[in-house]
mmCIF file of C-alpha atoms in Angstrom:
data_model
loop_
_atom_site.group_PDB
_atom_site.id
_atom_site.type_symbol
_atom_site.label_atom_id
_atom_site.label_comp_id
_atom_site.label_asym_id
_atom_site.label_seq_id
_atom_site.Cartn_x
_atom_site.Cartn_y
_atom_site.Cartn_z
ATOM 1 C CA MET A 1 4.806 12.671 -26.592
ATOM 2 C CA SER A 2 2.282 14.813 -24.758
ATOM 3 C CA VAL A 3 -0.975 13.393 -23.471
ATOM 4 C CA VAL A 4 -3.836 15.586 -22.264
ATOM 5 C CA ARG A 5 -6.719 13.854 -20.533
ATOM 6 C CA GLY A 6 -8.619 17.033 -19.699
ATOM 7 C CA GLN A 7 -8.786 16.624 -15.930
ATOM 8 C CA THR A 8 -8.648 20.073 -14.347
ATOM 9 C CA VAL A 9 -9.201 21.165 -10.774
ATOM 10 C CA ASP A 10 -11.695 23.784 -9.635
ATOM 11 C CA PRO A 11 -9.551 26.041 -7.392
ATOM 12 C CA ARG A 12 -12.599 26.939 -5.289
ATOM 13 C CA THR A 13 -13.561 23.377 -4.374
ATOM 14 C CA GLY A 14 -10.470 21.301 -5.155
ATOM 15 C CA ARG A 15 -12.689 18.928 -7.155
ATOM 16 C CA GLU A 16 -11.569 17.476 -10.451
ATOM 17 C CA GLY A 17 -13.278 16.829 -13.740
ATOM 18 C CA ARG A 18 -14.018 13.247 -14.775
ATOM 19 C CA PRO A 19 -12.145 12.158 -17.914
ATOM 20 C CA GLU A 20 -12.451 8.608 -19.151
ATOM 21 C CA ARG A 21 -10.826 5.963 -16.983
ATOM 22 C CA PRO A 22 -7.377 4.924 -18.303
ATOM 23 C CA VAL A 23 -6.911 1.511 -19.873
ATOM 24 C CA PRO A 24 -5.868 -1.013 -17.179
ATOM 25 C CA GLY A 25 -2.094 -1.089 -16.843
ATOM 26 C CA THR A 26 -1.616 2.528 -17.937
ATOM 27 C CA PRO A 27 0.811 4.447 -15.690
ATOM 28 C CA CYS A 28 -1.752 7.061 -14.705
ATOM 29 C CA TRP A 29 -0.183 8.799 -11.691
ATOM 30 C CA VAL A 30 3.078 9.289 -9.801
ATOM 31 C CA SER A 31 3.365 9.981 -6.113
ATOM 32 C CA LEU A 32 6.210 10.837 -3.754
ATOM 33 C CA MET A 33 6.133 10.027 -0.036
ATOM 34 C CA ALA A 34 8.631 12.342 1.653
ATOM 35 C CA ASP A 35 9.762 12.934 5.232
ATOM 36 C CA ASP A 36 9.188 16.690 4.975
ATOM 37 C CA LEU A 37 6.075 17.498 2.950
ATOM 38 C CA ALA A 38 6.495 21.261 3.132
ATOM 39 C CA ALA A 39 10.126 21.132 1.969
ATOM 40 C CA SER A 40 9.265 18.815 -0.933
ATOM 41 C CA LYS A 41 6.432 21.074 -2.062
ATOM 42 C CA GLU A 42 8.815 24.038 -1.949
ATOM 43 C CA PHE A 43 11.461 22.211 -4.011
ATOM 44 C CA TYR A 44 9.162 20.913 -6.745
ATOM 45 C CA GLY A 45 7.075 24.066 -6.818
ATOM 46 C CA ARG A 46 10.151 26.109 -7.601
ATOM 47 C CA LEU A 47 11.637 23.507 -9.956
ATOM 48 C CA PHE A 48 8.576 22.724 -12.094
ATOM 49 C CA GLY A 49 6.247 25.621 -11.331
ATOM 50 C CA TRP A 50 3.763 23.402 -9.511
ATOM 51 C CA GLU A 51 1.020 24.699 -7.263
ATOM 52 C CA PHE A 52 -0.685 22.486 -4.680
ATOM 53 C CA LEU A 53 -4.115 21.604 -3.337
ATOM 54 C CA PRO A 54 -4.925 19.174 -0.506
ATOM 55 C CA GLY A 55 -5.615 15.579 -1.480
ATOM 56 C CA PRO A 56 -6.867 12.446 0.321
ATOM 57 C CA GLU A 57 -5.053 11.732 3.592
ATOM 58 C CA GLN A 58 -5.542 7.980 4.057
ATOM 59 C CA LEU A 59 -1.775 7.518 4.319
ATOM 60 C CA GLY A 60 -1.153 10.870 6.004
ATOM 61 C CA PRO A 61 -1.029 14.515 4.811
ATOM 62 C CA TYR A 62 -1.087 14.624 1.008
ATOM 63 C CA ALA A 63 -1.105 17.283 -1.718
ATOM 64 C CA ARG A 64 -1.874 17.175 -5.418
ATOM 65 C CA ALA A 65 0.472 19.107 -7.687
ATOM 66 C CA LEU A 66 -1.070 21.313 -10.364
ATOM 67 C CA LEU A 67 0.580 22.552 -13.549
ATOM 68 C CA ASP A 68 -1.438 25.384 -15.108
ATOM 69 C CA GLY A 69 -4.471 24.173 -13.165
ATOM 70 C CA GLN A 70 -4.175 20.527 -14.224
ATOM 71 C CA VAL A 71 -3.233 17.700 -11.875
ATOM 72 C CA VAL A 72 0.127 16.094 -12.671
ATOM 73 C CA ALA A 73 1.461 14.353 -9.520
ATOM 74 C CA GLY A 74 1.089 13.917 -5.776
ATOM 75 C CA ILE A 75 3.338 14.433 -2.765
ATOM 76 C CA GLY A 76 2.600 13.042 0.682
ATOM 77 C CA ARG A 77 4.260 12.813 4.069
ATOM 78 C CA MET A 78 5.776 9.459 4.978
ATOM 79 C CA PRO A 79 3.571 7.679 7.550
ATOM 80 C CA VAL A 80 4.985 7.659 11.071
ATOM 81 C CA GLY A 81 6.891 4.477 11.815
ATOM 82 C CA GLN A 82 7.482 3.560 8.173
ATOM 83 C CA ALA A 83 10.815 3.897 6.457
ATOM 84 C CA PRO A 84 10.520 2.865 2.812
ATOM 85 C CA PRO A 85 12.904 4.577 0.397
ATOM 86 C CA VAL A 86 11.918 8.130 -0.523
ATOM 87 C CA ALA A 87 11.103 7.648 -4.191
ATOM 88 C CA TRP A 88 8.676 8.551 -6.937
ATOM 89 C CA THR A 89 6.215 5.689 -7.358
ATOM 90 C CA PRO A 90 4.071 5.147 -10.456
ATOM 91 C CA TYR A 91 0.478 3.956 -10.126
ATOM 92 C CA LEU A 92 -0.875 1.590 -12.771
ATOM 93 C CA ALA A 93 -4.558 1.861 -13.603
ATOM 94 C CA ALA A 94 -6.999 -0.913 -12.731
ATOM 95 C CA ASP A 95 -10.736 -1.395 -13.182
ATOM 96 C CA ASP A 96 -10.850 -3.420 -9.955
ATOM 97 C CA VAL A 97 -7.978 -2.870 -7.537
ATOM 98 C CA ASP A 98 -9.036 -5.756 -5.283
ATOM 99 C CA GLU A 99 -8.991 -8.235 -8.149
ATOM 100 C CA THR A 100 -5.677 -6.861 -9.416
ATOM 101 C CA ALA A 101 -4.135 -7.105 -5.944
ATOM 102 C CA SER A 102 -5.233 -10.733 -5.758
ATOM 103 C CA THR A 103 -3.577 -11.394 -9.123
ATOM 104 C CA VAL A 104 -0.382 -9.725 -7.898
ATOM 105 C CA ARG A 105 -0.215 -12.178 -4.987
ATOM 106 C CA HIS A 106 -1.029 -15.157 -7.216
ATOM 107 C CA CYS A 107 1.784 -14.206 -9.633
ATOM 108 C CA GLY A 108 4.526 -13.921 -7.017
ATOM 109 C CA GLY A 109 4.251 -10.291 -5.959
ATOM 110 C CA THR A 110 3.213 -8.894 -2.592
ATOM 111 C CA VAL A 111 0.691 -6.258 -1.531
ATOM 112 C CA GLY A 112 2.033 -4.068 1.266
ATOM 113 C CA VAL A 113 -0.748 -1.499 1.596
ATOM 114 C CA GLY A 114 -4.470 -1.855 0.905
ATOM 115 C CA PRO A 115 -6.567 -2.148 -1.044
ATOM 116 C CA LEU A 116 -8.173 0.859 0.626
ATOM 117 C CA ASP A 117 -10.361 3.797 -0.300
ATOM 118 C CA ALA A 118 -8.896 7.271 -0.763
ATOM 119 C CA GLU A 119 -12.064 9.201 0.052
ATOM 120 C CA GLU A 120 -14.089 9.901 -3.129
ATOM 121 C CA ALA A 121 -10.945 9.973 -5.266
ATOM 122 C CA GLY A 122 -10.638 6.222 -5.799
ATOM 123 C CA ARG A 123 -9.224 3.022 -4.389
ATOM 124 C CA LEU A 124 -5.563 2.078 -4.162
ATOM 125 C CA ALA A 125 -3.004 -0.525 -3.219
ATOM 126 C CA LEU A 126 0.791 -0.511 -3.000
ATOM 127 C CA ALA A 127 2.481 -3.648 -4.265
ATOM 128 C CA THR A 128 5.905 -5.131 -4.935
ATOM 129 C CA ASP A 129 6.782 -7.188 -7.990
ATOM 130 C CA PRO A 130 8.885 -10.394 -7.749
ATOM 131 C CA SER A 131 12.104 -8.390 -8.197
ATOM 132 C CA GLY A 132 11.284 -6.112 -5.250
ATOM 133 C CA ALA A 133 10.209 -2.991 -7.178
ATOM 134 C CA ILE A 134 7.365 -1.029 -5.561
ATOM 135 C CA PHE A 135 4.438 0.242 -7.621
ATOM 136 C CA GLY A 136 0.920 1.453 -6.983
ATOM 137 C CA ILE A 137 -2.434 0.253 -8.305
ATOM 138 C CA TRP A 138 -5.127 2.864 -8.824
ATOM 139 C CA GLN A 139 -8.852 2.433 -9.424
ATOM 140 C CA GLY A 140 -10.020 5.945 -10.126
ATOM 141 C CA ARG A 141 -13.395 7.385 -9.293
ATOM 142 C CA GLU A 142 -13.389 11.190 -8.906
ATOM 143 C CA HIS A 143 -9.631 11.245 -9.563
ATOM 144 C CA ARG A 144 -8.642 9.315 -12.695
ATOM 145 C CA GLY A 145 -4.957 10.273 -12.740
ATOM 146 C CA ALA A 146 -2.691 12.891 -14.294
ATOM 147 C CA ALA A 147 -4.518 15.309 -16.582
ATOM 148 C CA VAL A 148 -1.498 16.028 -18.752
ATOM 149 C CA GLU A 149 1.769 14.230 -19.515
ATOM 150 C CA GLY A 150 4.762 14.872 -21.717
ATOM 151 C CA VAL A 151 4.800 18.669 -21.426
ATOM 152 C CA PRO A 152 7.463 20.520 -19.412
ATOM 153 C CA GLY A 153 6.782 20.074 -15.714
ATOM 154 C CA SER A 154 4.854 16.821 -16.090
ATOM 155 C CA VAL A 155 5.670 13.123 -16.262
ATOM 156 C CA LEU A 156 7.214 11.996 -19.522
ATOM 157 C CA TRP A 157 7.917 8.305 -18.942
ATOM 158 C CA ASN A 158 8.264 5.535 -16.344
ATOM 159 C CA GLU A 159 10.909 2.819 -16.453
ATOM 160 C CA LEU A 160 11.435 -0.272 -14.333
ATOM 161 C CA VAL A 161 15.111 -0.844 -13.517
ATOM 162 C CA THR A 162 15.772 -4.459 -12.537
ATOM 163 C CA ARG A 163 18.409 -7.182 -12.706
ATOM 164 C CA ASP A 164 17.060 -8.799 -15.863
ATOM 165 C CA THR A 165 13.899 -8.339 -17.867
ATOM 166 C CA ALA A 166 13.171 -12.065 -18.099
ATOM 167 C CA GLY A 167 12.514 -12.185 -14.363
ATOM 168 C CA VAL A 168 9.687 -9.618 -14.383
ATOM 169 C CA LEU A 169 8.106 -9.503 -17.840
ATOM 170 C CA PRO A 170 5.877 -12.561 -17.215
ATOM 171 C CA PHE A 171 4.587 -10.957 -14.007
ATOM 172 C CA TYR A 172 3.540 -7.686 -15.650
ATOM 173 C CA ARG A 173 2.038 -9.554 -18.595
ATOM 174 C CA ALA A 174 -0.072 -11.713 -16.282
ATOM 175 C CA VAL A 175 -1.194 -8.885 -13.997
ATOM 176 C CA PHE A 176 -1.725 -6.024 -16.455
ATOM 177 C CA GLY A 177 -1.692 -7.577 -19.916
ATOM 178 C CA PHE A 178 1.524 -5.905 -21.090
ATOM 179 C CA GLU A 179 3.240 -7.206 -24.196
ATOM 180 C CA ALA A 180 6.990 -6.680 -24.452
ATOM 181 C CA GLU A 181 8.834 -5.302 -27.455
ATOM 182 C CA ARG A 182 12.595 -5.737 -27.274
ATOM 183 C CA GLU A 183 14.749 -2.656 -27.820
ATOM 184 C CA GLU A 184 17.575 -3.135 -30.306
ATOM 185 C CA ALA A 185 19.715 -0.320 -28.872
ATOM 186 C CA ALA A 186 20.181 -2.012 -25.479
ATOM 187 C CA ASP A 187 21.348 -5.466 -24.429
ATOM 188 C CA ASP A 188 18.435 -6.182 -22.081
ATOM 189 C CA ALA A 189 15.626 -3.684 -22.465
ATOM 190 C CA ALA A 190 12.004 -3.803 -23.522
ATOM 191 C CA THR A 191 9.089 -1.470 -24.067
ATOM 192 C CA LEU A 192 5.832 -2.469 -22.408
ATOM 193 C CA LEU A 193 2.880 -2.180 -24.764
ATOM 194 C CA LEU A 194 -0.848 -1.979 -24.122
ATOM 195 C CA GLY A 195 -2.219 -2.982 -27.490
ATOM 196 C CA GLU A 196 0.173 -1.138 -29.795
ATOM 197 C CA ARG A 197 0.667 1.823 -27.466
ATOM 198 C CA PRO A 198 3.949 2.176 -25.517
ATOM 199 C CA ALA A 199 3.151 2.472 -21.820
ATOM 200 C CA ALA A 200 6.458 2.049 -19.948
ATOM 201 C CA SER A 201 9.804 0.311 -20.262
ATOM 202 C CA VAL A 202 11.955 -2.239 -18.467
ATOM 203 C CA LEU A 203 15.743 -2.081 -18.271
ATOM 204 C CA GLY A 204 17.816 -5.032 -17.117
ATOM 205 C CA VAL A 205 21.157 -3.883 -15.702
ATOM 206 C CA GLY A 206 22.578 -7.193 -14.429
ATOM 207 C CA GLN A 207 25.171 -6.978 -11.679
ATOM 208 C CA ALA A 208 25.131 -3.172 -11.902
ATOM 209 C CA LEU A 209 21.847 -3.260 -9.995
ATOM 210 C CA GLY A 210 23.841 -3.474 -6.772
ATOM 211 C CA GLU A 211 25.321 -0.049 -7.488
ATOM 212 C CA LEU A 212 21.810 1.348 -8.041
ATOM 213 C CA GLY A 213 20.383 -0.067 -4.818
ATOM 214 C CA ALA A 214 17.490 -2.414 -5.555
ATOM 215 C CA ALA A 215 15.015 -2.961 -8.351
ATOM 216 C CA HIS A 216 12.826 0.124 -8.663
ATOM 217 C CA TRP A 217 10.535 2.131 -10.887
ATOM 218 C CA HIS A 218 12.113 5.346 -12.162
ATOM 219 C CA THR A 219 10.190 8.454 -13.269
ATOM 220 C CA HIS A 220 11.225 10.837 -16.048
ATOM 221 C CA PHE A 221 9.886 14.415 -16.067
ATOM 222 C CA ALA A 222 9.767 16.514 -19.212
ATOM 223 C CA VAL A 223 11.637 19.841 -19.204
ATOM 224 C CA ASP A 224 12.551 22.433 -21.826
ATOM 225 C CA ASP A 225 16.255 22.540 -20.938
ATOM 226 C CA PRO A 226 17.864 19.718 -18.889
ATOM 227 C CA ASP A 227 21.074 21.728 -18.388
ATOM 228 C CA GLU A 228 19.218 24.677 -16.924
ATOM 229 C CA THR A 229 17.055 22.350 -14.822
ATOM 230 C CA VAL A 230 20.148 20.652 -13.374
ATOM 231 C CA ASN A 231 21.543 24.026 -12.329
ATOM 232 C CA ARG A 232 18.218 24.808 -10.695
ATOM 233 C CA VAL A 233 18.230 21.484 -8.832
ATOM 234 C CA ILE A 234 21.633 22.331 -7.368
ATOM 235 C CA GLU A 235 20.477 25.830 -6.358
ATOM 236 C CA LEU A 236 17.483 24.294 -4.576
ATOM 237 C CA GLY A 237 19.608 21.864 -2.558
ATOM 238 C CA GLY A 238 19.416 18.751 -4.719
ATOM 239 C CA ARG A 239 22.293 16.897 -6.330
ATOM 240 C CA VAL A 240 23.283 15.536 -9.718
ATOM 241 C CA GLN A 241 23.665 11.797 -10.210
ATOM 242 C CA ARG A 242 24.287 11.853 -13.954
ATOM 243 C CA PRO A 243 25.077 15.117 -15.782
ATOM 244 C CA PRO A 244 23.135 16.076 -18.917
ATOM 245 C CA ARG A 245 23.920 14.064 -22.003
ATOM 246 C CA ASP A 246 22.398 13.324 -25.389
ATOM 247 C CA GLY A 247 21.037 9.858 -26.088
ATOM 248 C CA THR A 248 18.675 7.930 -28.300
ATOM 249 C CA HIS A 249 15.654 9.397 -26.492
ATOM 250 C CA GLY A 250 16.854 13.006 -26.297
ATOM 251 C CA ARG A 251 18.870 14.969 -23.767
ATOM 252 C CA THR A 252 18.575 13.719 -20.189
ATOM 253 C CA ALA A 253 20.051 14.126 -16.727
ATOM 254 C CA THR A 254 19.452 12.197 -13.521
ATOM 255 C CA VAL A 255 19.156 14.128 -10.266
ATOM 256 C CA ALA A 256 17.982 13.737 -6.682
ATOM 257 C CA ASP A 257 15.890 16.110 -4.604
ATOM 258 C CA PRO A 258 17.086 17.185 -1.130
ATOM 259 C CA SER A 259 15.306 14.207 0.477
ATOM 260 C CA GLY A 260 17.085 11.736 -1.824
ATOM 261 C CA ALA A 261 14.301 10.942 -4.304
ATOM 262 C CA VAL A 262 15.938 10.226 -7.661
ATOM 263 C CA PHE A 263 14.369 11.149 -10.997
ATOM 264 C CA THR A 264 15.370 11.993 -14.545
ATOM 265 C CA VAL A 265 14.683 15.215 -16.393
ATOM 266 C CA ALA A 266 14.472 14.940 -20.154
ATOM 267 C CA ARG A 267 13.987 16.962 -23.299
ATOM 268 C CA PRO A 268 12.813 14.412 -25.822
ATOM 269 C CA ASP A 269 13.930 14.929 -29.419
ATOM 270 C CA THR A 270 11.213 12.672 -30.817
ATOM 271 C CA ALA A 271 7.892 11.298 -29.606
ATOM 272 C CA ALA A 272 8.218 8.406 -27.189
#
């Protein structure tokens, strides 16, 4: 399912348009903090056709990725002295990031960064849910989030991978107002709804979580041809974690970029 919010960037000034603010809880942005910013920009630019403009640098050098002139994601350099896993992190929209951060703490999560201002773009925090999965909170001002989703080269979907859904669903309901709809095709999976609109999903993998590292949010990017994209990933120095295969949500493959950030590429057969 493609979503276009109409937020474009003026290439002369780097300033964005101002679409309506996303509903609180909406995954509105994804960001990667990498050890080598230049190498990551090269990889994703060649893989997805992204171009880049400078973004806020509160956490260090940062670039916004553009797809046909529309903002779709961000890539930054890992702050000196920090060593969190190199991973794509979704940001969930908030009307008041300070209030949301307080609720995160009250409901058993932690806030590791912020809340802090990102220049005129907005205000952010980085938090961890009770299972240990890292996510961002974004209160947009000039920058409201991704302008387009669901088209090749942009974010398609975000999924929380955790030990069991029962351990985290109450947290996300209390903090962001998500309702959970159980998925019949999986033993322990749920779709997170905002009203009646699917926003993200949660997958409980039980003891297999140890093989996957720790609880984490996982980003899916839309592509025209997962098989061709996998070959391109290999050519660019990445690796394949799960070869292309057909499933209930289309044809997908899971890969890692040269820095180790894992993501899925997908060609959906039907609207999500």
